Amino acid sequence: METIALLGGGFAAALTPENLLWAFVGVVLGTAVGVLPGLGSAMAVALLLPVTFRLDPTGAFIMFTAVYYGGLFGDSTASILMNTPGNSSAIATAIEGHRMALRGRAPQALATAAVGAFIGAVVSTAVVAFFSETIIAVALSFGPAEYLALAVFAFVATSAVVAQSMVRGLVALSIGLAVSMVGIDAQSGAARFTLGVPSLFEGIDIVTVTVALLALGEVLHVASRFHRRDAGERLVSARGTPWLSPGALRRAVPAWLRGLGFGLPFGAIPAGGSEIPTFLAYGTERKLAGLRARRGGRPDEFGAGAIEGVAAPETAASATAGTAMGALLGLGLPTSATAAIMLAAFQQYGMQPGPLLFERDADLVWALLASLFVGSVLLLVLNLPFAPLWAKLLLIPKRYLYAGITGFAVLGVYASSHSTTDLWLLIVLGMLGFMMRRYAIPVAPVLIAVILGPLAESELRRALAIGQGDVGVLFAGPITLSVYAVITAAVAAVAVARVRARRRGGPEAVREPAAAP
């Protein structure tokens, strides 16, 4: 009852006209910035830091959280319509969402993403409000070995389980790990693979890698096929309504719920943000679709625009964002880039997130939690009816659309670093993305390796240092043993399924891996 009373006081503060205005402005700004390739919610919050210094702290943080959620929806919009996610959390959504758009189902894909984001945000915020103490306890139970196990789980899931070709998936994973090793070694301070270029001492920024492989790689791939049309290619259509049919809802609702299951616990764990749960949610839906098809059920639509491939990752990303706010407020632990910037915003106002924040600044905390509910409703109300309008971007002629994507990609990369070296890297990695599409090497394992590679390396070293070089420390805890057992079982199941399909000459044995991520 005490939590309900505190949350009621938070709603009373969040629903004042002034704070509602800041929430509305944040949602609009976050969505607009998220749609642009290379930009995202983290950059939007960073840009707002100096602007909001004179605002009341409650109003400023309400705007920050609205930008956070608006940026997530904007990222998914760009990934679905143009296959250019502005943030790594939308990469998994792009895989099936863009294919739905190419089949003339862009409004339905956007509606699925909007509803999934709403469900994830509302449920995760409720979990944070009522179970913040449990979230803090779970986060504190993870050590270096557990973080390493989660990173390995993500590597295996995206390269060996989700990828249609295990060999190509491992090749992509190796490329990503190689890219992640560029820069100064955090432990020894030695420069690695920098070629003597000072701009590379801090490594290759994930924004540059994401935009190059997904946006510029897609542009070059489309340009190489501009004067010819594949036999099965369809004209893009933006017609239709954003409302989902009963059949689509029957398929999306279980995927939304499974996405929640992946997203809720990962927000409290500093394992790289929402990349792990989104890819795990996508991989689970893909395997379930394959099992249904083999048992004579509904045909497997993955690779051609499956609605489950949009619903589950988008819900997982939004749920992770919600519980990440809980970890930030209750533990002072930023588990994503945006949360780290918001931590800096708290410090700018002279506040330190953590357990004492709920006692010292209870009014701010509960108004902030209430604003997460308010911002989620505003996002759904504002963006769901405009899904067909967003989908009309696909009616722009390709030469103009992809020229605009290229321009925004270059501007986004340069705005994030102000480095000409990153522009050269954009070109080089864009060519790499083009070659990967040409030879059907998946992009997703590269991105997940670049994101989680440094985390896996640092946690491996920390674990070995704690165990004084004993490798057994990596498998000592029940959590790590459970994770590695799941990895072994998943790889074995995939290997057996592919061997059986190859012997039968089934579709899995003859189907070429998709070139898209």
PDB file of C-alpha atoms in Angstrom, residues 198-463:
ATOM      1  CA  PRO A 198      46.112   8.572 -32.385  1.00  0.00           C
ATOM      2  CA  SER A 199      42.401   8.781 -33.214  1.00  0.00           C
ATOM      3  CA  LEU A 200      42.160   4.999 -32.850  1.00  0.00           C
ATOM      4  CA  PHE A 201      43.588   4.904 -29.321  1.00  0.00           C
ATOM      5  CA  GLU A 202      40.043   5.069 -27.894  1.00  0.00           C
ATOM      6  CA  GLY A 203      38.869   2.294 -30.197  1.00  0.00           C
ATOM      7  CA  ILE A 204      36.286   2.309 -32.979  1.00  0.00           C
ATOM      8  CA  ASP A 205      33.029   3.844 -31.836  1.00  0.00           C
ATOM      9  CA  ILE A 206      29.968   1.594 -31.939  1.00  0.00           C
ATOM     10  CA  VAL A 207      28.007   4.350 -33.699  1.00  0.00           C
ATOM     11  CA  THR A 208      30.519   4.282 -36.557  1.00  0.00           C
ATOM     12  CA  VAL A 209      30.436   0.490 -36.787  1.00  0.00           C
ATOM     13  CA  THR A 210      26.643   0.269 -36.655  1.00  0.00           C
ATOM     14  CA  VAL A 211      26.021   3.012 -39.209  1.00  0.00           C
ATOM     15  CA  ALA A 212      28.747   1.734 -41.546  1.00  0.00           C
ATOM     16  CA  LEU A 213      27.690  -1.917 -41.588  1.00  0.00           C
ATOM     17  CA  LEU A 214      23.943  -1.369 -41.594  1.00  0.00           C
ATOM     18  CA  ALA A 215      23.321   1.993 -43.269  1.00  0.00           C
ATOM     19  CA  LEU A 216      26.220   2.481 -45.685  1.00  0.00           C
ATOM     20  CA  GLY A 217      26.535  -1.243 -46.368  1.00  0.00           C
ATOM     21  CA  GLU A 218      22.847  -1.349 -47.311  1.00  0.00           C
ATOM     22  CA  VAL A 219      23.228   1.731 -49.531  1.00  0.00           C
ATOM     23  CA  LEU A 220      26.143   0.188 -51.420  1.00  0.00           C
ATOM     24  CA  HIS A 221      24.306  -3.119 -51.734  1.00  0.00           C
ATOM     25  CA  VAL A 222      21.227  -1.425 -53.176  1.00  0.00           C
ATOM     26  CA  ALA A 223      23.376   0.704 -55.491  1.00  0.00           C
ATOM     27  CA  SER A 224      25.105  -2.396 -56.866  1.00  0.00           C
ATOM     28  CA  ARG A 225      21.705  -3.831 -57.876  1.00  0.00           C
ATOM     29  CA  PHE A 226      20.062  -0.548 -58.861  1.00  0.00           C
ATOM     30  CA  HIS A 227      19.694  -1.309 -62.589  1.00  0.00           C
ATOM     31  CA  ARG A 228      18.409  -4.822 -62.167  1.00  0.00           C
ATOM     32  CA  ARG A 229      15.557  -6.375 -60.245  1.00  0.00           C
ATOM     33  CA  ASP A 230      15.612  -9.791 -58.656  1.00  0.00           C
ATOM     34  CA  ALA A 231      12.977 -12.154 -59.945  1.00  0.00           C
ATOM     35  CA  GLY A 232      11.119 -12.324 -56.652  1.00  0.00           C
ATOM     36  CA  GLU A 233      11.452  -8.657 -55.654  1.00  0.00           C
ATOM     37  CA  ARG A 234       8.242  -6.777 -54.945  1.00  0.00           C
ATOM     38  CA  LEU A 235       7.461  -3.127 -55.254  1.00  0.00           C
ATOM     39  CA  VAL A 236       7.407  -1.398 -51.898  1.00  0.00           C
ATOM     40  CA  SER A 237       3.997  -0.232 -50.765  1.00  0.00           C
ATOM     41  CA  ALA A 238       3.150   1.964 -47.818  1.00  0.00           C
ATOM     42  CA  ARG A 239      -0.575   1.376 -47.995  1.00  0.00           C
ATOM     43  CA  GLY A 240      -2.500  -0.219 -45.200  1.00  0.00           C
ATOM     44  CA  THR A 241      -3.593   0.504 -41.655  1.00  0.00           C
ATOM     45  CA  PRO A 242      -1.538   0.150 -38.495  1.00  0.00           C
ATOM     46  CA  TRP A 243      -4.208  -2.011 -36.867  1.00  0.00           C
ATOM     47  CA  LEU A 244      -3.267  -5.656 -36.466  1.00  0.00           C
ATOM     48  CA  SER A 245      -5.647  -8.374 -37.619  1.00  0.00           C
ATOM     49  CA  PRO A 246      -6.859 -11.042 -35.169  1.00  0.00           C
ATOM     50  CA  GLY A 247      -4.477 -13.539 -36.752  1.00  0.00           C
ATOM     51  CA  ALA A 248      -1.536 -11.172 -36.380  1.00  0.00           C
ATOM     52  CA  LEU A 249      -2.470 -10.498 -32.764  1.00  0.00           C
ATOM     53  CA  ARG A 250      -2.583 -14.230 -32.008  1.00  0.00           C
ATOM     54  CA  ARG A 251       0.994 -14.469 -33.268  1.00  0.00           C
ATOM     55  CA  ALA A 252       2.248 -11.241 -31.691  1.00  0.00           C
ATOM     56  CA  VAL A 253       0.837 -11.576 -28.153  1.00  0.00           C
ATOM     57  CA  PRO A 254       2.903 -14.671 -27.174  1.00  0.00           C
ATOM     58  CA  ALA A 255       5.994 -13.059 -28.719  1.00  0.00           C
ATOM     59  CA  TRP A 256       5.406  -9.863 -26.717  1.00  0.00           C
ATOM     60  CA  LEU A 257       5.180 -11.908 -23.520  1.00  0.00           C
ATOM     61  CA  ARG A 258       8.303 -13.926 -24.308  1.00  0.00           C
ATOM     62  CA  GLY A 259      10.140 -10.687 -25.090  1.00  0.00           C
ATOM     63  CA  LEU A 260       9.177  -9.438 -21.630  1.00  0.00           C
ATOM     64  CA  GLY A 261      10.697 -12.552 -20.108  1.00  0.00           C
ATOM     65  CA  PHE A 262      14.029 -11.804 -21.766  1.00  0.00           C
ATOM     66  CA  GLY A 263      14.057  -8.049 -21.236  1.00  0.00           C
ATOM     67  CA  LEU A 264      13.015  -7.658 -17.592  1.00  0.00           C
ATOM     68  CA  PRO A 265      15.997  -9.312 -15.870  1.00  0.00           C
ATOM     69  CA  PHE A 266      18.674  -7.925 -18.206  1.00  0.00           C
ATOM     70  CA  GLY A 267      18.027  -4.275 -17.432  1.00  0.00           C
ATOM     71  CA  ALA A 268      19.443  -4.736 -13.936  1.00  0.00           C
ATOM     72  CA  ILE A 269      22.612  -6.426 -15.223  1.00  0.00           C
ATOM     73  CA  PRO A 270      25.493  -4.360 -16.658  1.00  0.00           C
ATOM     74  CA  ALA A 271      25.967  -6.699 -19.625  1.00  0.00           C
ATOM     75  CA  GLY A 272      26.059  -4.150 -22.439  1.00  0.00           C
ATOM     76  CA  GLY A 273      22.491  -2.837 -22.610  1.00  0.00           C
ATOM     77  CA  SER A 274      19.595  -4.415 -24.490  1.00  0.00           C
ATOM     78  CA  GLU A 275      21.606  -6.199 -27.191  1.00  0.00           C
ATOM     79  CA  ILE A 276      21.706  -9.570 -25.421  1.00  0.00           C
ATOM     80  CA  PRO A 277      17.956  -9.851 -24.590  1.00  0.00           C
ATOM     81  CA  THR A 278      16.862  -8.559 -28.025  1.00  0.00           C
ATOM     82  CA  PHE A 279      18.987 -11.088 -29.894  1.00  0.00           C
ATOM     83  CA  LEU A 280      18.035 -13.879 -27.499  1.00  0.00           C
ATOM     84  CA  ALA A 281      14.357 -13.005 -27.989  1.00  0.00           C
ATOM     85  CA  TYR A 282      14.792 -12.972 -31.762  1.00  0.00           C
ATOM     86  CA  GLY A 283      16.680 -16.277 -31.729  1.00  0.00           C
ATOM     87  CA  THR A 284      14.026 -17.931 -29.564  1.00  0.00           C
ATOM     88  CA  GLU A 285      11.211 -16.846 -31.888  1.00  0.00           C
ATOM     89  CA  ARG A 286      13.151 -18.079 -34.899  1.00  0.00           C
ATOM     90  CA  LYS A 287      13.749 -21.507 -33.372  1.00  0.00           C
ATOM     91  CA  LEU A 288      10.113 -21.805 -32.277  1.00  0.00           C
ATOM     92  CA  ALA A 289       8.967 -20.935 -35.799  1.00  0.00           C
ATOM     93  CA  GLY A 290      11.258 -23.607 -37.224  1.00  0.00           C
ATOM     94  CA  LEU A 291       9.922 -26.199 -34.785  1.00  0.00           C
ATOM     95  CA  ARG A 292       6.323 -25.365 -35.680  1.00  0.00           C
ATOM     96  CA  ALA A 293       7.090 -25.680 -39.381  1.00  0.00           C
ATOM     97  CA  ARG A 294       8.776 -29.072 -38.943  1.00  0.00           C
ATOM     98  CA  ARG A 295       5.775 -30.331 -36.985  1.00  0.00           C
ATOM     99  CA  GLY A 296       3.453 -29.412 -39.823  1.00  0.00           C
ATOM    100  CA  GLY A 297       2.158 -26.175 -38.360  1.00  0.00           C
ATOM    101  CA  ARG A 298       2.359 -22.635 -39.705  1.00  0.00           C
ATOM    102  CA  PRO A 299       5.139 -22.129 -42.288  1.00  0.00           C
ATOM    103  CA  ASP A 300       8.315 -20.480 -41.072  1.00  0.00           C
ATOM    104  CA  GLU A 301       8.228 -16.837 -42.255  1.00  0.00           C
ATOM    105  CA  PHE A 302      11.568 -15.837 -40.750  1.00  0.00           C
ATOM    106  CA  GLY A 303      13.690 -14.380 -43.501  1.00  0.00           C
ATOM    107  CA  ALA A 304      10.588 -13.075 -45.255  1.00  0.00           C
ATOM    108  CA  GLY A 305       9.142 -10.773 -42.577  1.00  0.00           C
ATOM    109  CA  ALA A 306       7.826 -12.621 -39.509  1.00  0.00           C
ATOM    110  CA  ILE A 307       5.810 -10.492 -37.111  1.00  0.00           C
ATOM    111  CA  GLU A 308       7.218 -12.420 -34.130  1.00  0.00           C
ATOM    112  CA  GLY A 309      10.691 -11.225 -35.134  1.00  0.00           C
ATOM    113  CA  VAL A 310       9.538  -7.639 -34.519  1.00  0.00           C
ATOM    114  CA  ALA A 311       7.315  -8.150 -31.482  1.00  0.00           C
ATOM    115  CA  ALA A 312       9.738 -10.040 -29.240  1.00  0.00           C
ATOM    116  CA  PRO A 313      12.935  -7.971 -29.690  1.00  0.00           C
ATOM    117  CA  GLU A 314      11.094  -4.651 -29.437  1.00  0.00           C
ATOM    118  CA  THR A 315       9.372  -5.658 -26.202  1.00  0.00           C
ATOM    119  CA  ALA A 316      12.659  -6.987 -24.829  1.00  0.00           C
ATOM    120  CA  ALA A 317      14.458  -3.713 -25.641  1.00  0.00           C
ATOM    121  CA  SER A 318      11.783  -1.594 -23.985  1.00  0.00           C
ATOM    122  CA  ALA A 319      11.578  -3.841 -20.913  1.00  0.00           C
ATOM    123  CA  THR A 320      15.359  -3.702 -20.559  1.00  0.00           C
ATOM    124  CA  ALA A 321      15.251   0.101 -20.718  1.00  0.00           C
ATOM    125  CA  GLY A 322      12.656   0.185 -17.940  1.00  0.00           C
ATOM    126  CA  THR A 323      14.508  -2.080 -15.519  1.00  0.00           C
ATOM    127  CA  ALA A 324      17.761  -0.276 -16.394  1.00  0.00           C
ATOM    128  CA  MET A 325      16.182   2.825 -14.862  1.00  0.00           C
ATOM    129  CA  GLY A 326      15.508   0.780 -11.753  1.00  0.00           C
ATOM    130  CA  ALA A 327      19.150  -0.297 -11.546  1.00  0.00           C
ATOM    131  CA  LEU A 328      20.247   3.313 -12.024  1.00  0.00           C
ATOM    132  CA  LEU A 329      17.902   4.735  -9.395  1.00  0.00           C
ATOM    133  CA  GLY A 330      18.205   1.978  -6.812  1.00  0.00           C
ATOM    134  CA  LEU A 331      21.850   0.976  -7.202  1.00  0.00           C
ATOM    135  CA  GLY A 332      23.525   3.886  -9.000  1.00  0.00           C
ATOM    136  CA  LEU A 333      24.519   1.338 -11.661  1.00  0.00           C
ATOM    137  CA  PRO A 334      24.289   2.513 -15.289  1.00  0.00           C
ATOM    138  CA  THR A 335      23.633  -0.556 -17.455  1.00  0.00           C
ATOM    139  CA  SER A 336      23.437   1.261 -20.802  1.00  0.00           C
ATOM    140  CA  ALA A 337      24.957   4.279 -22.533  1.00  0.00           C
ATOM    141  CA  THR A 338      21.857   6.399 -21.950  1.00  0.00           C
ATOM    142  CA  ALA A 339      21.739   5.401 -18.289  1.00  0.00           C
ATOM    143  CA  ALA A 340      25.385   6.436 -17.949  1.00  0.00           C
ATOM    144  CA  ILE A 341      24.575   9.882 -19.345  1.00  0.00           C
ATOM    145  CA  MET A 342      21.607  10.175 -16.998  1.00  0.00           C
ATOM    146  CA  LEU A 343      23.934   9.316 -14.117  1.00  0.00           C
ATOM    147  CA  ALA A 344      26.010  12.308 -15.158  1.00  0.00           C
ATOM    148  CA  ALA A 345      22.813  14.384 -15.187  1.00  0.00           C
ATOM    149  CA  PHE A 346      22.043  13.346 -11.594  1.00  0.00           C
ATOM    150  CA  GLN A 347      25.546  14.339 -10.554  1.00  0.00           C
ATOM    151  CA  GLN A 348      25.091  17.650 -12.365  1.00  0.00           C
ATOM    152  CA  TYR A 349      22.188  18.374 -10.009  1.00  0.00           C
ATOM    153  CA  GLY A 350      24.220  17.284  -6.973  1.00  0.00           C
ATOM    154  CA  MET A 351      22.427  13.942  -6.519  1.00  0.00           C
ATOM    155  CA  GLN A 352      23.896  10.438  -6.364  1.00  0.00           C
ATOM    156  CA  PRO A 353      21.632   7.566  -7.473  1.00  0.00           C
ATOM    157  CA  GLY A 354      21.561   4.611  -5.114  1.00  0.00           C
ATOM    158  CA  PRO A 355      19.529   3.189  -2.238  1.00  0.00           C
ATOM    159  CA  LEU A 356      19.664   6.514  -0.358  1.00  0.00           C
ATOM    160  CA  LEU A 357      18.118   8.334  -3.321  1.00  0.00           C
ATOM    161  CA  PHE A 358      14.731   6.808  -2.478  1.00  0.00           C
ATOM    162  CA  GLU A 359      14.976   8.393   0.970  1.00  0.00           C
ATOM    163  CA  ARG A 360      16.616  11.746   0.230  1.00  0.00           C
ATOM    164  CA  ASP A 361      14.828  12.588  -3.034  1.00  0.00           C
ATOM    165  CA  ALA A 362      11.724  10.413  -2.857  1.00  0.00           C
ATOM    166  CA  ASP A 363       9.538  13.014  -4.573  1.00  0.00           C
ATOM    167  CA  LEU A 364      11.836  13.120  -7.597  1.00  0.00           C
ATOM    168  CA  VAL A 365      12.183   9.329  -7.818  1.00  0.00           C
ATOM    169  CA  TRP A 366       8.458   8.601  -7.742  1.00  0.00           C
ATOM    170  CA  ALA A 367       7.640  11.459 -10.107  1.00  0.00           C
ATOM    171  CA  LEU A 368      10.254  10.012 -12.458  1.00  0.00           C
ATOM    172  CA  LEU A 369       8.746   6.525 -12.264  1.00  0.00           C
ATOM    173  CA  ALA A 370       5.263   7.943 -12.859  1.00  0.00           C
ATOM    174  CA  SER A 371       6.568   9.880 -15.861  1.00  0.00           C
ATOM    175  CA  LEU A 372       7.733   6.601 -17.410  1.00  0.00           C
ATOM    176  CA  PHE A 373       4.104   5.470 -17.468  1.00  0.00           C
ATOM    177  CA  VAL A 374       3.003   8.845 -18.847  1.00  0.00           C
ATOM    178  CA  GLY A 375       5.700   8.867 -21.538  1.00  0.00           C
ATOM    179  CA  SER A 376       4.792   5.344 -22.642  1.00  0.00           C
ATOM    180  CA  VAL A 377       1.146   6.320 -23.105  1.00  0.00           C
ATOM    181  CA  LEU A 378       2.134   9.482 -25.006  1.00  0.00           C
ATOM    182  CA  LEU A 379       4.359   7.434 -27.314  1.00  0.00           C
ATOM    183  CA  LEU A 380       1.575   4.994 -28.107  1.00  0.00           C
ATOM    184  CA  VAL A 381      -1.059   7.695 -28.621  1.00  0.00           C
ATOM    185  CA  LEU A 382       1.179   9.893 -30.773  1.00  0.00           C
ATOM    186  CA  ASN A 383       2.933   7.283 -32.892  1.00  0.00           C
ATOM    187  CA  LEU A 384       0.451   4.472 -33.464  1.00  0.00           C
ATOM    188  CA  PRO A 385      -1.948   6.588 -35.589  1.00  0.00           C
ATOM    189  CA  PHE A 386       1.030   7.987 -37.524  1.00  0.00           C
ATOM    190  CA  ALA A 387       2.442   4.604 -38.516  1.00  0.00           C
ATOM    191  CA  PRO A 388       1.106   4.886 -42.111  1.00  0.00           C
ATOM    192  CA  LEU A 389       2.624   8.375 -42.316  1.00  0.00           C
ATOM    193  CA  TRP A 390       6.045   7.071 -41.303  1.00  0.00           C
ATOM    194  CA  ALA A 391       5.608   4.223 -43.788  1.00  0.00           C
ATOM    195  CA  LYS A 392       5.231   6.714 -46.638  1.00  0.00           C
ATOM    196  CA  LEU A 393       8.978   7.257 -46.405  1.00  0.00           C
ATOM    197  CA  LEU A 394       9.202   4.082 -48.454  1.00  0.00           C
ATOM    198  CA  LEU A 395       7.439   5.796 -51.362  1.00  0.00           C
ATOM    199  CA  ILE A 396      10.400   8.147 -51.838  1.00  0.00           C
ATOM    200  CA  PRO A 397      12.373   7.105 -54.938  1.00  0.00           C
ATOM    201  CA  LYS A 398      15.327   4.950 -53.989  1.00  0.00           C
ATOM    202  CA  ARG A 399      17.938   7.316 -55.405  1.00  0.00           C
ATOM    203  CA  TYR A 400      16.699  10.117 -53.129  1.00  0.00           C
ATOM    204  CA  LEU A 401      15.962   7.937 -50.123  1.00  0.00           C
ATOM    205  CA  TYR A 402      19.352   6.275 -50.017  1.00  0.00           C
ATOM    206  CA  ALA A 403      21.157   9.507 -50.807  1.00  0.00           C
ATOM    207  CA  GLY A 404      19.432  11.012 -47.771  1.00  0.00           C
ATOM    208  CA  ILE A 405      20.362   7.981 -45.659  1.00  0.00           C
ATOM    209  CA  THR A 406      23.990   8.398 -46.702  1.00  0.00           C
ATOM    210  CA  GLY A 407      23.940  12.100 -45.808  1.00  0.00           C
ATOM    211  CA  PHE A 408      22.373  11.474 -42.402  1.00  0.00           C
ATOM    212  CA  ALA A 409      24.801   8.616 -41.770  1.00  0.00           C
ATOM    213  CA  VAL A 410      27.812  10.842 -42.438  1.00  0.00           C
ATOM    214  CA  LEU A 411      26.371  13.675 -40.344  1.00  0.00           C
ATOM    215  CA  GLY A 412      25.479  11.335 -37.500  1.00  0.00           C
ATOM    216  CA  VAL A 413      28.951   9.786 -37.342  1.00  0.00           C
ATOM    217  CA  TYR A 414      30.709  13.141 -37.524  1.00  0.00           C
ATOM    218  CA  ALA A 415      28.378  14.715 -34.939  1.00  0.00           C
ATOM    219  CA  SER A 416      29.103  11.917 -32.464  1.00  0.00           C
ATOM    220  CA  SER A 417      32.892  12.248 -32.606  1.00  0.00           C
ATOM    221  CA  HIS A 418      33.932  15.318 -34.700  1.00  0.00           C
ATOM    222  CA  SER A 419      36.670  13.118 -36.161  1.00  0.00           C
ATOM    223  CA  THR A 420      37.581  12.756 -39.841  1.00  0.00           C
ATOM    224  CA  THR A 421      39.149   9.408 -38.966  1.00  0.00           C
ATOM    225  CA  ASP A 422      35.680   8.103 -38.166  1.00  0.00           C
ATOM    226  CA  LEU A 423      34.529   9.216 -41.627  1.00  0.00           C
ATOM    227  CA  TRP A 424      37.294   7.147 -43.238  1.00  0.00           C
ATOM    228  CA  LEU A 425      36.352   4.238 -40.996  1.00  0.00           C
ATOM    229  CA  LEU A 426      32.749   4.727 -42.087  1.00  0.00           C
ATOM    230  CA  ILE A 427      33.785   4.217 -45.716  1.00  0.00           C
ATOM    231  CA  VAL A 428      36.027   1.213 -45.000  1.00  0.00           C
ATOM    232  CA  LEU A 429      33.511  -0.543 -42.758  1.00  0.00           C
ATOM    233  CA  GLY A 430      30.722   0.329 -45.208  1.00  0.00           C
ATOM    234  CA  MET A 431      32.629  -1.528 -47.912  1.00  0.00           C
ATOM    235  CA  LEU A 432      33.019  -4.418 -45.470  1.00  0.00           C
ATOM    236  CA  GLY A 433      29.257  -4.393 -44.880  1.00  0.00           C
ATOM    237  CA  PHE A 434      28.682  -4.451 -48.634  1.00  0.00           C
ATOM    238  CA  MET A 435      31.002  -7.467 -49.075  1.00  0.00           C
ATOM    239  CA  MET A 436      29.303  -9.253 -46.177  1.00  0.00           C
ATOM    240  CA  ARG A 437      25.942  -8.836 -47.886  1.00  0.00           C
ATOM    241  CA  ARG A 438      27.384  -9.980 -51.188  1.00  0.00           C
ATOM    242  CA  TYR A 439      28.713 -13.208 -49.631  1.00  0.00           C
ATOM    243  CA  ALA A 440      25.772 -13.761 -47.247  1.00  0.00           C
ATOM    244  CA  ILE A 441      27.756 -13.221 -44.018  1.00  0.00           C
ATOM    245  CA  PRO A 442      25.381 -12.026 -41.263  1.00  0.00           C
ATOM    246  CA  VAL A 443      26.020  -8.613 -39.759  1.00  0.00           C
ATOM    247  CA  ALA A 444      24.425  -9.196 -36.345  1.00  0.00           C
ATOM    248  CA  PRO A 445      27.311 -11.284 -34.884  1.00  0.00           C
ATOM    249  CA  VAL A 446      29.770  -8.531 -35.858  1.00  0.00           C
ATOM    250  CA  LEU A 447      27.788  -5.894 -34.013  1.00  0.00           C
ATOM    251  CA  ILE A 448      27.182  -7.948 -30.883  1.00  0.00           C
ATOM    252  CA  ALA A 449      30.902  -8.840 -30.758  1.00  0.00           C
ATOM    253  CA  VAL A 450      31.946  -5.181 -31.084  1.00  0.00           C
ATOM    254  CA  ILE A 451      29.541  -4.196 -28.312  1.00  0.00           C
ATOM    255  CA  LEU A 452      30.274  -7.001 -25.856  1.00  0.00           C
ATOM    256  CA  GLY A 453      33.862  -7.869 -26.807  1.00  0.00           C
ATOM    257  CA  PRO A 454      35.465  -5.336 -24.425  1.00  0.00           C
ATOM    258  CA  LEU A 455      33.102  -6.403 -21.637  1.00  0.00           C
ATOM    259  CA  ALA A 456      33.948 -10.087 -22.147  1.00  0.00           C
ATOM    260  CA  GLU A 457      37.693  -9.383 -22.174  1.00  0.00           C
ATOM    261  CA  SER A 458      37.689  -7.206 -19.063  1.00  0.00           C
ATOM    262  CA  GLU A 459      35.468  -9.593 -17.087  1.00  0.00           C
ATOM    263  CA  LEU A 460      37.618 -12.579 -18.137  1.00  0.00           C
ATOM    264  CA  ARG A 461      40.720 -10.833 -16.834  1.00  0.00           C
ATOM    265  CA  ARG A 462      38.987  -9.775 -13.638  1.00  0.00           C
ATOM    266  CA  ALA A 463      37.736 -13.305 -12.990  1.00  0.00           C
TER     267      ALA A 463
END
